[in-house]
mmCIF file of C-alpha atoms and ligand atoms in Angstrom:
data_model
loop_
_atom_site.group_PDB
_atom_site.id
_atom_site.type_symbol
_atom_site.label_atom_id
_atom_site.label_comp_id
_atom_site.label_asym_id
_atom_site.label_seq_id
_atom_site.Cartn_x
_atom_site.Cartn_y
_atom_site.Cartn_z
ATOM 1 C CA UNK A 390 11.340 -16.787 -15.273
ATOM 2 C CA UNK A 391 14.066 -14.336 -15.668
ATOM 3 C CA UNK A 392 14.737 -13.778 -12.182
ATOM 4 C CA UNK A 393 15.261 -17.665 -11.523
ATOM 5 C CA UNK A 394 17.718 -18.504 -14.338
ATOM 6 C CA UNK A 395 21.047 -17.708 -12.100
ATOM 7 C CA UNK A 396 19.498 -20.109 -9.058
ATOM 8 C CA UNK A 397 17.383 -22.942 -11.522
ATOM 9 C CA UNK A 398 15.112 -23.213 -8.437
ATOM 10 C CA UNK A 399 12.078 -25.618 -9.853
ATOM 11 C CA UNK A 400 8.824 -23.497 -9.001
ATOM 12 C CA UNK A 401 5.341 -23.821 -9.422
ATOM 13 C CA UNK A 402 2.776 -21.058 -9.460
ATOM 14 C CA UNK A 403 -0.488 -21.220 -8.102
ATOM 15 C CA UNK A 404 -3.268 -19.089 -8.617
ATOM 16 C CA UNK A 405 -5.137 -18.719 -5.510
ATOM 17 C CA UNK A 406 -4.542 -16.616 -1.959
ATOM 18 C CA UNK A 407 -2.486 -18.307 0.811
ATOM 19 C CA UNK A 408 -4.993 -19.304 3.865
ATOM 20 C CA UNK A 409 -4.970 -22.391 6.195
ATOM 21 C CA UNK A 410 -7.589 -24.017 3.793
ATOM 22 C CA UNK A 411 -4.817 -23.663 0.661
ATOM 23 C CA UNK A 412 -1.807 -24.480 2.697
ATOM 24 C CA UNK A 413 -1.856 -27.971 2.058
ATOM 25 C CA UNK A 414 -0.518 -26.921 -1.626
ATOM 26 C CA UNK A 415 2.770 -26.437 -0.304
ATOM 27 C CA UNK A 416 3.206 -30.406 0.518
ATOM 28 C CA UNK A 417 6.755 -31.319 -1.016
ATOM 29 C CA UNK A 418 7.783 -28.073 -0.978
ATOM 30 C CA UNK A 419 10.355 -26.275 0.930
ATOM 31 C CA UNK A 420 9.902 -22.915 0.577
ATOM 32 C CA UNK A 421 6.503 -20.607 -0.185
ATOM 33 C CA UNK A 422 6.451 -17.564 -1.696
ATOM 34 C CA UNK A 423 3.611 -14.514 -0.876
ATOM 35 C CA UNK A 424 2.327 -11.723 -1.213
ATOM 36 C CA UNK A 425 0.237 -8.405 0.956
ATOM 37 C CA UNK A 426 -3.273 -10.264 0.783
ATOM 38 C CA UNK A 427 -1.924 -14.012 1.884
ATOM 39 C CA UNK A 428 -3.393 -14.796 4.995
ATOM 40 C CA UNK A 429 -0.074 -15.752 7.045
ATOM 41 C CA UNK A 430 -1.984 -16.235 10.519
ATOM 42 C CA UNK A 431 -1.178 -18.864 12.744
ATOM 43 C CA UNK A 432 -3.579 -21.476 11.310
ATOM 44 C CA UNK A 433 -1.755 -20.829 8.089
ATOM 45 C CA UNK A 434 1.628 -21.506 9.607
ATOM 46 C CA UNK A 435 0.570 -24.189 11.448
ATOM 47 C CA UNK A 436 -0.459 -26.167 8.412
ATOM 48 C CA UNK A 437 2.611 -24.966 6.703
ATOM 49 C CA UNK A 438 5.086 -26.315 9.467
ATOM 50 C CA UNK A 439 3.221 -29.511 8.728
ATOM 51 C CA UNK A 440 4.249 -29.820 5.720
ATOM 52 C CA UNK A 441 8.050 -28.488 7.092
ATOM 53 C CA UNK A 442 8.040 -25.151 5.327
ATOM 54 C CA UNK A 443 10.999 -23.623 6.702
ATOM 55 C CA UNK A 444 10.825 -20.583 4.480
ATOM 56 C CA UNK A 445 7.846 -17.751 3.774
ATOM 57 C CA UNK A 446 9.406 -15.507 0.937
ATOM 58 C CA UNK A 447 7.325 -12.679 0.415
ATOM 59 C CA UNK A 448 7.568 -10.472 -2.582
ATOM 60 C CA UNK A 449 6.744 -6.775 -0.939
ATOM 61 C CA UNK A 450 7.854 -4.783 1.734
ATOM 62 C CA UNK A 451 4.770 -4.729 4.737
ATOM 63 C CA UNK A 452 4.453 -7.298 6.235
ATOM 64 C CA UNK A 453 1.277 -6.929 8.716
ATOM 65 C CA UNK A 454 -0.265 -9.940 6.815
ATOM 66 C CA UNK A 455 1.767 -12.131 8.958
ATOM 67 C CA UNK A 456 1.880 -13.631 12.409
ATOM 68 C CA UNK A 457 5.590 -13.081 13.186
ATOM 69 C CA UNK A 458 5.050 -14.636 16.806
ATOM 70 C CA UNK A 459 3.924 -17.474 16.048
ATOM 71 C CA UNK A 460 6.439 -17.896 12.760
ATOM 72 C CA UNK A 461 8.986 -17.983 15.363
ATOM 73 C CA UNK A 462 7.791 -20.524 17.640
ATOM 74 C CA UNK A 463 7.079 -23.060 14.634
ATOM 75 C CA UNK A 464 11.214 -21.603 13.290
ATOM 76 C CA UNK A 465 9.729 -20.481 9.674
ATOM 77 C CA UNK A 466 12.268 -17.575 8.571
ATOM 78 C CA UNK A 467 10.107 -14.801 6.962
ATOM 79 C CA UNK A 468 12.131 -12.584 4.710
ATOM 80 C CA UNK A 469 11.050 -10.101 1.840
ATOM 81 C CA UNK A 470 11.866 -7.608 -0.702
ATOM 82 C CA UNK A 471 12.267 -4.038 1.702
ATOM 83 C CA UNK A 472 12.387 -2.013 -1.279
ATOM 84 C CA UNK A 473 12.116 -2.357 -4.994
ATOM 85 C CA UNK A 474 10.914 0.965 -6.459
ATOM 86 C CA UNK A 475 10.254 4.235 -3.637
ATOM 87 C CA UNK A 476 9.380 5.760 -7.471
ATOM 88 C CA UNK A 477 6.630 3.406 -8.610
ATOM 89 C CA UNK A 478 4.627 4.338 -5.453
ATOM 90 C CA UNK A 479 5.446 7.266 -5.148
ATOM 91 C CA UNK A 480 4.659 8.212 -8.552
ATOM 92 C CA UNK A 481 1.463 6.153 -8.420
ATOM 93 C CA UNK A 482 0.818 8.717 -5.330
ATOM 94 C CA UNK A 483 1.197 11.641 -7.582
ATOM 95 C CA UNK A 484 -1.002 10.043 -10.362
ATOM 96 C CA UNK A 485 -3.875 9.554 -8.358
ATOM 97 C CA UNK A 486 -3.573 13.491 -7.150
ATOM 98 C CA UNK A 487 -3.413 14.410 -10.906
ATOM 99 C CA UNK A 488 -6.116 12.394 -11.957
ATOM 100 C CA UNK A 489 -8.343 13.897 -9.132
ATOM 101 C CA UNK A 490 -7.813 17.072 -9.235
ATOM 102 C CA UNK A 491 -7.844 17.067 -13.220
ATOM 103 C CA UNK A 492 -10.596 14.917 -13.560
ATOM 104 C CA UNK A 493 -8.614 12.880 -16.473
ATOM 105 C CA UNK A 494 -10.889 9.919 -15.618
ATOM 106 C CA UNK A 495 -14.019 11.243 -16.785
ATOM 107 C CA UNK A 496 -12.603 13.267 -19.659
ATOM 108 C CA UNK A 497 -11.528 9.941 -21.429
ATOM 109 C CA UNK A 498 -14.310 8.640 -21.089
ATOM 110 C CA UNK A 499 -16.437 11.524 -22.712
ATOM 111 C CA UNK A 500 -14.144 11.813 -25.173
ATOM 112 C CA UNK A 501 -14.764 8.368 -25.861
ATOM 113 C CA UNK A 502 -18.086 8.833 -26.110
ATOM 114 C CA UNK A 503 -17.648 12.253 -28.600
ATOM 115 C CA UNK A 504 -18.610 14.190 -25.685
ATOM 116 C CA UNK A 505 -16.345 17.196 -26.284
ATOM 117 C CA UNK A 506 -18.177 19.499 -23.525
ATOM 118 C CA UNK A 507 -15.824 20.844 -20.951
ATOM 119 C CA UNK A 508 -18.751 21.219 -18.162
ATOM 120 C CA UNK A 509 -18.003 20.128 -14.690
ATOM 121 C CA UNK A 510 -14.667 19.782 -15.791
ATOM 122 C CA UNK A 511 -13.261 22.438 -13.833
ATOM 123 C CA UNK A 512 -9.889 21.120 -11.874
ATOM 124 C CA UNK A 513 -7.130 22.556 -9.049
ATOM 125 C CA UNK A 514 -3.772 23.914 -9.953
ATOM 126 C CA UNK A 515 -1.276 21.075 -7.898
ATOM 127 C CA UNK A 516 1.018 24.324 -8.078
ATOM 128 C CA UNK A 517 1.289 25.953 -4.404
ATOM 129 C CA UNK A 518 -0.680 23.713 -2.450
ATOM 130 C CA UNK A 519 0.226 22.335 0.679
ATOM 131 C CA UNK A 520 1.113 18.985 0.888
ATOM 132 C CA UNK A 521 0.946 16.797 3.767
ATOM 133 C CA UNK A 522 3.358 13.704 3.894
ATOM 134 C CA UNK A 523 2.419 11.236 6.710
ATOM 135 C CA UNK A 524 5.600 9.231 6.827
ATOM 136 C CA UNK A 525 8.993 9.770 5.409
ATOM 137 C CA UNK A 526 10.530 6.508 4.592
ATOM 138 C CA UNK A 527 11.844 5.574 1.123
ATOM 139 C CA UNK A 528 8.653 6.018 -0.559
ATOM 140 C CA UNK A 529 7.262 9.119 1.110
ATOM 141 C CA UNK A 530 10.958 10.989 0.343
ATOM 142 C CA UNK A 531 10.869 10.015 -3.250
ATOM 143 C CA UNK A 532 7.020 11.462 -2.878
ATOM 144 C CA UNK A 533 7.865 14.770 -0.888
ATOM 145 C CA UNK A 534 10.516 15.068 -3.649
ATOM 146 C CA UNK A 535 8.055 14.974 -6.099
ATOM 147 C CA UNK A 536 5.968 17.564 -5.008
ATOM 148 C CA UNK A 537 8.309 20.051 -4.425
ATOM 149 C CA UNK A 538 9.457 19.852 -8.405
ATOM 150 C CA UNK A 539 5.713 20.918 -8.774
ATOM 151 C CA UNK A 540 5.916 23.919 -6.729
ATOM 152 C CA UNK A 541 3.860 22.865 -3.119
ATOM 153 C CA UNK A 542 4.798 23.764 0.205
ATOM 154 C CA UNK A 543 5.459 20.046 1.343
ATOM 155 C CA UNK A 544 5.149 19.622 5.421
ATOM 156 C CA UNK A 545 5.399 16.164 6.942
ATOM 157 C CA UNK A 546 5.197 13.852 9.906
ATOM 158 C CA UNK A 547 7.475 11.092 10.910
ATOM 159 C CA UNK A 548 8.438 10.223 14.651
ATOM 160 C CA UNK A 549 12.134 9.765 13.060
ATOM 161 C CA UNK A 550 12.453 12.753 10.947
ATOM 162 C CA UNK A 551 15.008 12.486 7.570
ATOM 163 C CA UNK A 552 17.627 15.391 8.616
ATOM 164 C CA UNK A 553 17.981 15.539 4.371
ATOM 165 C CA UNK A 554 14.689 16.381 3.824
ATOM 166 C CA UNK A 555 14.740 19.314 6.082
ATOM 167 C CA UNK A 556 17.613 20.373 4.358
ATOM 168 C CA UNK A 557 15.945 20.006 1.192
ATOM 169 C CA UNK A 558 13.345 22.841 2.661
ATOM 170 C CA UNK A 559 10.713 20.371 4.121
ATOM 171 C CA UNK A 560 9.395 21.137 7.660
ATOM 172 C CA UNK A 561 8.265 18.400 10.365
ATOM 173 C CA UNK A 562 5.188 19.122 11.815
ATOM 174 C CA UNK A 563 3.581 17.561 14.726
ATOM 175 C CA UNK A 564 0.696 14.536 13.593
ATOM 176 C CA UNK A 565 -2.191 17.284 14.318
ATOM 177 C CA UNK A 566 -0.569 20.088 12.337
ATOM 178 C CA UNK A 567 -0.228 18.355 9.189
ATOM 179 C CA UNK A 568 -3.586 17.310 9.710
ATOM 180 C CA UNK A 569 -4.601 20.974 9.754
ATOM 181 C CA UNK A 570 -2.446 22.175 7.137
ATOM 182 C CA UNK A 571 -2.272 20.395 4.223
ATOM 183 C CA UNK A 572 -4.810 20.499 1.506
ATOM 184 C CA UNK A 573 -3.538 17.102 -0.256
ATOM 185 C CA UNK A 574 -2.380 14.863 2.514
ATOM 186 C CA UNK A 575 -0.208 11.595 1.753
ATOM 187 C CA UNK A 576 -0.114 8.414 3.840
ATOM 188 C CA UNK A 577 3.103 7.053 3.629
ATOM 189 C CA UNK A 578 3.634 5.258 6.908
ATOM 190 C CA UNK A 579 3.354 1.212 7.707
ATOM 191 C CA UNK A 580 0.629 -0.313 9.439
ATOM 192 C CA UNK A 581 0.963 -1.062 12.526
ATOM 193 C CA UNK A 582 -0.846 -0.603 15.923
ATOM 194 C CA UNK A 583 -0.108 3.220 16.384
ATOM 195 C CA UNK A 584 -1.170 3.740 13.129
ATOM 196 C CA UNK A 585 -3.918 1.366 12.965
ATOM 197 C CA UNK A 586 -7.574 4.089 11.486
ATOM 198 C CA UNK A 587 -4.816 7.051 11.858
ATOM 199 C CA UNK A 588 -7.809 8.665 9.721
ATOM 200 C CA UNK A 589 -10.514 8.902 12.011
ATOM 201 C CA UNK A 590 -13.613 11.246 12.767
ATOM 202 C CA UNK A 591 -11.110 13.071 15.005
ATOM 203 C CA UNK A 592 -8.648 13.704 12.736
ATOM 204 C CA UNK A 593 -10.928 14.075 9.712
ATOM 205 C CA UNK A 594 -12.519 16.679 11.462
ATOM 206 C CA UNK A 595 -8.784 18.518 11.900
ATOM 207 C CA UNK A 596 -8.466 18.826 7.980
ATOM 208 C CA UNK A 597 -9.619 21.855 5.732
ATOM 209 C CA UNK A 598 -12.707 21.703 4.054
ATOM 210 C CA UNK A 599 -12.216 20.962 0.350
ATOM 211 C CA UNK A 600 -9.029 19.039 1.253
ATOM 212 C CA UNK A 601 -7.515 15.805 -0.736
ATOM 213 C CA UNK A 602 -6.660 12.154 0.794
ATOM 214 C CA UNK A 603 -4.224 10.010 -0.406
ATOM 215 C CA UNK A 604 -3.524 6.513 0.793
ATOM 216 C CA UNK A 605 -1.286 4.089 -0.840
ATOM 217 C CA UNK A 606 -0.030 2.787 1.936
ATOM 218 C CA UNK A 607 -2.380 0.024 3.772
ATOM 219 C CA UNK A 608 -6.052 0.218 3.652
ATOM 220 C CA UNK A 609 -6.413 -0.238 7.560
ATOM 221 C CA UNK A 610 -4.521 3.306 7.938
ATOM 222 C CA UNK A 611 -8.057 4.859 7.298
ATOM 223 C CA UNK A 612 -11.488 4.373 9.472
ATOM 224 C CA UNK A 613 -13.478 4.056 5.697
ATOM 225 C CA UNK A 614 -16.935 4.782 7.239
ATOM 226 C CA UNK A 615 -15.686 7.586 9.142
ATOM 227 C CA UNK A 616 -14.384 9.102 5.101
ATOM 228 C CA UNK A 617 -17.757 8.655 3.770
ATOM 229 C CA UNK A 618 -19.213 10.601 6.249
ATOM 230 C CA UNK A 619 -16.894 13.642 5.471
ATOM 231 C CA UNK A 620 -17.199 12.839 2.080
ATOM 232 C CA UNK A 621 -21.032 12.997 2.254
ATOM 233 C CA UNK A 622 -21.045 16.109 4.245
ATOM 234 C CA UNK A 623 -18.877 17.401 2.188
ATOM 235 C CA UNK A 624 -15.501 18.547 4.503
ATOM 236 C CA UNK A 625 -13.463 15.789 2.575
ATOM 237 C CA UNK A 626 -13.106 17.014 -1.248
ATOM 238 C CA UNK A 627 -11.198 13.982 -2.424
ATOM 239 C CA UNK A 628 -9.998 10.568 -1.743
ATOM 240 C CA UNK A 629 -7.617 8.389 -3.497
ATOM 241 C CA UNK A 630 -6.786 4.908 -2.722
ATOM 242 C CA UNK A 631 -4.979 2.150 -4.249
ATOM 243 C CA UNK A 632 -5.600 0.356 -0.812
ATOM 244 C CA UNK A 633 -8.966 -1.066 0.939
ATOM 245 C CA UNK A 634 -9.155 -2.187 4.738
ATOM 246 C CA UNK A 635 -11.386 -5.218 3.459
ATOM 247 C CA UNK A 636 -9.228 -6.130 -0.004
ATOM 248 C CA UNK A 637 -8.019 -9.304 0.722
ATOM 249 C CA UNK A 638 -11.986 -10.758 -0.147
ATOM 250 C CA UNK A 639 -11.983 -7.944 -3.571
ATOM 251 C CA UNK A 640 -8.458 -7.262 -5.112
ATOM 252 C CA UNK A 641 -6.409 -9.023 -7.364
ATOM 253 C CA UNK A 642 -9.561 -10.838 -8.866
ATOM 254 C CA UNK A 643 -11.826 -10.206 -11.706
ATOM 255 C CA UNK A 644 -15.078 -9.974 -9.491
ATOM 256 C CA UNK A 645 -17.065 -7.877 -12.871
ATOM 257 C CA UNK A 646 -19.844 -10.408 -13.393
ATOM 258 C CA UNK A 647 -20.171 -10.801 -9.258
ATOM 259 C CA UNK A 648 -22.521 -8.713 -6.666
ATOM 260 C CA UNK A 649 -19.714 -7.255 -4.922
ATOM 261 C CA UNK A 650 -20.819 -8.165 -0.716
ATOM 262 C CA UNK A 651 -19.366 -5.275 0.374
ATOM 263 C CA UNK A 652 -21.402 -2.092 1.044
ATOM 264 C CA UNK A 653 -18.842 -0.437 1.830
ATOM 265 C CA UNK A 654 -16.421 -0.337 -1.240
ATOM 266 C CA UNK A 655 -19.825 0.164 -3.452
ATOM 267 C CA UNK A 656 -21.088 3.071 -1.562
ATOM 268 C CA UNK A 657 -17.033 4.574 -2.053
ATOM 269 C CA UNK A 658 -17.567 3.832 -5.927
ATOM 270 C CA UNK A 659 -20.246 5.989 -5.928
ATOM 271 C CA UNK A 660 -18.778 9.124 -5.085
ATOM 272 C CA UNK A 661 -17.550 10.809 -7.898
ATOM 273 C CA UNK A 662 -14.451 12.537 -5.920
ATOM 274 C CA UNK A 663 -13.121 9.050 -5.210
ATOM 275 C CA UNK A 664 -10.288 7.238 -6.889
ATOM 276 C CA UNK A 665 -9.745 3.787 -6.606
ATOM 277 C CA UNK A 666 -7.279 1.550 -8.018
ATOM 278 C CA UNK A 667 -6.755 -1.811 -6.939
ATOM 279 C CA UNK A 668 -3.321 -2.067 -5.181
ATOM 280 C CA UNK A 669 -1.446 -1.472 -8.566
ATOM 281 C CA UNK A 670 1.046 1.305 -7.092
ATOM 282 C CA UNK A 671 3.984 -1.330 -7.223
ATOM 283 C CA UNK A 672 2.846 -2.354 -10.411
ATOM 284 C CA UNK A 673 5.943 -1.089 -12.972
ATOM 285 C CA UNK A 674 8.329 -2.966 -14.867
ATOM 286 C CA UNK A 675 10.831 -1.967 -12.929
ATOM 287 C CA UNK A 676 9.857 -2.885 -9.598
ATOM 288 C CA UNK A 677 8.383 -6.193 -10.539
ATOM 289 C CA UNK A 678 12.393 -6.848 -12.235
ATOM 290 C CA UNK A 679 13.551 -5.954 -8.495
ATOM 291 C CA UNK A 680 11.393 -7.732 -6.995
ATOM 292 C CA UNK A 681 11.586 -10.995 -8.615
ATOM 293 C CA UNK A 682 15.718 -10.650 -8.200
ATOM 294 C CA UNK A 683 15.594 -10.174 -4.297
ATOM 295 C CA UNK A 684 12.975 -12.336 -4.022
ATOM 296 C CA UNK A 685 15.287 -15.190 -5.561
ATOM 297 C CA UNK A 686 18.388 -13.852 -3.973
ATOM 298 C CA UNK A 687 16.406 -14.374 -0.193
ATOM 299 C CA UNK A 688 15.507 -17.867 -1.003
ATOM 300 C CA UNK A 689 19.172 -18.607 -2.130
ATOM 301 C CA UNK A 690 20.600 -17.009 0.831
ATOM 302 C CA UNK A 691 17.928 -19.185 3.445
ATOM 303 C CA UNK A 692 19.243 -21.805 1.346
ATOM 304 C CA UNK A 693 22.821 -21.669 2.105
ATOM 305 C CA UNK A 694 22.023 -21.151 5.816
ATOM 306 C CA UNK A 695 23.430 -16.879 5.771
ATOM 307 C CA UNK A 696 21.615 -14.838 8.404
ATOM 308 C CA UNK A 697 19.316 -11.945 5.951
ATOM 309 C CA UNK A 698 19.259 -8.121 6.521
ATOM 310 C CA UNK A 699 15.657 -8.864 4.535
ATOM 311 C CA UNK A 700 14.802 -11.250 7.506
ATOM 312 C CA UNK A 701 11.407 -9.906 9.646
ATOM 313 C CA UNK A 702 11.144 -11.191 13.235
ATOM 314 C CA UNK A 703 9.373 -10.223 16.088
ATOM 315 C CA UNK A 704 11.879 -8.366 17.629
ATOM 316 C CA UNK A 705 12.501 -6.282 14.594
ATOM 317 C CA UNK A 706 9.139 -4.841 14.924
ATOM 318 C CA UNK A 707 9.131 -4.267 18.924
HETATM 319 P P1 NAD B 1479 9.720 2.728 5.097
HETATM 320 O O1 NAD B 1479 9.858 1.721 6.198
HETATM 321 O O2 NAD B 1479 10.914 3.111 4.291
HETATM 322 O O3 NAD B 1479 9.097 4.090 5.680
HETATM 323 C C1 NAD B 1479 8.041 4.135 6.592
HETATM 324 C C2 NAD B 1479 8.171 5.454 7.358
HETATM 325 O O4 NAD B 1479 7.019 5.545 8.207
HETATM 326 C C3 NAD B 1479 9.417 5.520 8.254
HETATM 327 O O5 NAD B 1479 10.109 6.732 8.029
HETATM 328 C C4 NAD B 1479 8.846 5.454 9.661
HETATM 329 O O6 NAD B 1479 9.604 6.206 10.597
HETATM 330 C C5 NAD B 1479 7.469 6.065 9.426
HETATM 331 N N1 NAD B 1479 6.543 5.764 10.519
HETATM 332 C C6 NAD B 1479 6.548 4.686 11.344
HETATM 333 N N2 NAD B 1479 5.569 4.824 12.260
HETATM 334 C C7 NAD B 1479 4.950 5.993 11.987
HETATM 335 C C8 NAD B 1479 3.881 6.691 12.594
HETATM 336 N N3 NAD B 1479 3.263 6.222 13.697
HETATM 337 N N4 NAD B 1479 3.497 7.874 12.064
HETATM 338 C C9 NAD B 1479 4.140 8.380 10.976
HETATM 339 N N5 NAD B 1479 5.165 7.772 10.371
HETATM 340 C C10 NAD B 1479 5.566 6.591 10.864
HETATM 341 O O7 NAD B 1479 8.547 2.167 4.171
HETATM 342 P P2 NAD B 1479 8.255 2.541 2.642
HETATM 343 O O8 NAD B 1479 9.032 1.631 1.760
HETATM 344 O O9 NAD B 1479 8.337 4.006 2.464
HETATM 345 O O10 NAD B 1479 6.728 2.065 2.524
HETATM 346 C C11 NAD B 1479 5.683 2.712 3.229
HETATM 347 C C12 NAD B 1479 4.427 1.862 3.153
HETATM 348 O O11 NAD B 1479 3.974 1.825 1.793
HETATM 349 C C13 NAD B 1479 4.662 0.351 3.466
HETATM 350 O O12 NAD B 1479 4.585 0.131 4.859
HETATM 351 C C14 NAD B 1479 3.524 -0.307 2.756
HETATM 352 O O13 NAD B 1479 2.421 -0.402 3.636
HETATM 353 C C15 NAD B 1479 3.182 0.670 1.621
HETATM 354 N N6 NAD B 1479 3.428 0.118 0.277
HETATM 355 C C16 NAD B 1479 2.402 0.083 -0.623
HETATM 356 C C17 NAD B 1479 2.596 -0.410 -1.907
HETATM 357 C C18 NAD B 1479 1.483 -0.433 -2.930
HETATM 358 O O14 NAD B 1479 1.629 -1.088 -3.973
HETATM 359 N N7 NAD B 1479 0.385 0.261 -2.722
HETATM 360 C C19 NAD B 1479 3.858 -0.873 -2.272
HETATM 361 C C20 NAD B 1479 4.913 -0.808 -1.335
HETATM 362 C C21 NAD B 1479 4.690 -0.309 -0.061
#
């Protein structure tokens, strides 16, 4: 590994999630490494400070997959990569709007196929919408950015607004309004308990009829049964998601020759206004590179006993 030739740590890859029944994998080890769909509760870290794990390295930026309190009591250091690529995400964002409203998904295909017909084909100009960006941290600026270059009026919501943005001619909005206003709307915000099913029957029932939802952000941002039912009725005109509030038992596994348990997700597949990809917004060259290199560089600095800015504790979060 690339990333690992400057430090020559000896690591071993395994292929399966981190949960209290795999933990005992990381006897004779120092130092784990994770990722968004490890379970890092406390049975997990109890079984890891058995086997005197000092260290949880994980290789994204959220971190809700972990139990910070207790990580603390049993002194494991949890650090991780805060930012790799804003643009891979943010891009990823603007793909699945494209896609959507263009209906590139099913045009392969029937092109495939030598269907040439253009019927129900018919897409949206992106081109003076109103876009809606729900958090504007490094990956929602890079997306708000984005939109502008293709001509949308781009509103947005953050409780700590970016005093460059407004400069760059984008207007904070209060939660409600850009519910109301936008007709693609962009989840860019963490998870955490304020915005824990921020996309609810109550807000759902805010947005304009016709209008588009993205999440990339964390699947638990969004109350799922509450979008089918405004995707059945037909208020919600499109959904895209590279995120799922149940993943952890779905993504990052070939499950094609399974019976998926999980009415949910199957009854979303169904609908053909909904995109779903399976947590692949980080998923560039370029961001794996980065993340692999601060990934290493965390372990090395844990290593030589230097306090992290890429350390999460509980009190960072409260
Ligand atoms: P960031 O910390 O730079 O920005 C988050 C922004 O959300 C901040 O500006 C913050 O003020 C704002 N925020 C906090 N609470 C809020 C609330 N209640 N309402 C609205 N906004 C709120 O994070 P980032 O790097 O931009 O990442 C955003 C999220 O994207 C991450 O938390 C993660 O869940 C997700 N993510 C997904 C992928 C993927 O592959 N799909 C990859 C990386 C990150």
């Amino acid at each position: 590994m690339q990333a690992n030739q400057k430090f020559s740590y000896e690591l071993e890859f395994f292929e399966g999630q981190l949960t209290p029944k795999t933990a005992g994998l990381t006897a004779g080890f120092q130092a784990v490494c994770a990722f968004v769909n490890d379970q890092i509760n406390n049975e997990t870290l109890e079984a890891l400070a058995k086997y005197n794990i000092r260290l949880i390295a994980l290789r994204c930026a959220g971190f809700n997959n972990v139990d910070l309190e207790n990580a603390k009591r049993l002194n494991i250091t949890v650090l991780r990569v805060p930012a790799y690529s804003p643009h891979a995400v943010a891009e990823h964002a603007v793909a699945l709007i494209l896609t959507l409203s263009r209906k590139t998904h099913k045009a392969y295909n029937r092109v495939r196929e030598a269907n040439f017909s253009l019927d129900r084909l018919v897409g949206m100009n992106i081109y003076g919408k109103t876009v809606g960006v729900f958090g504007t941290g490094k990956i929602g600026q890079v997306f708000a950015g984005l939109m502008k270059g293709f001509g949308c009026e781009v509103i947005a919501y953050d409780p700590y607004p970016n005093k460059n943005l407004e400069e760059d001619g984008i207007k904070y909005v209060s939660s409600s309004e850009l519910f109301r206003r936008s007709d693609i709307l962009s989840l860019h915000c963490p998870l955490t308990p304020e915005t824990y099913q921020i996309v609810n029957n109550t807000t759902l029932s805010l947005m304009k009829k016709g209008a588009m939802l993205i999440n990339t952000s964390r699947g638990k941002l969004i109350n799922t049964s509450d979008v089918i039912t405004f995707l059945r009725n037909k208020q919600l005109g499109y959904l895209g998601i590279d995120v799922y509030a149940e993943e952890e038992k779905l993504f990052f596994r070939d499950l094609s020759e399974r019976i998926i348990d999980d009415e949910i997700i199957m009854q979303l597949m169904t609908f053909p206004n909904v995109l779903i990809t399976a947590h692949q917004a980080f998923l560039t060259q370029e961001a794996l590179t980065e993340i692999a290199l601060t990934t290493m560089e965390n372990i090395h600095t844990f290593e030589k006993g230097l306090k992290s800015q890429n350390e999460v504790s509980v009190e960072y979060i409260h």
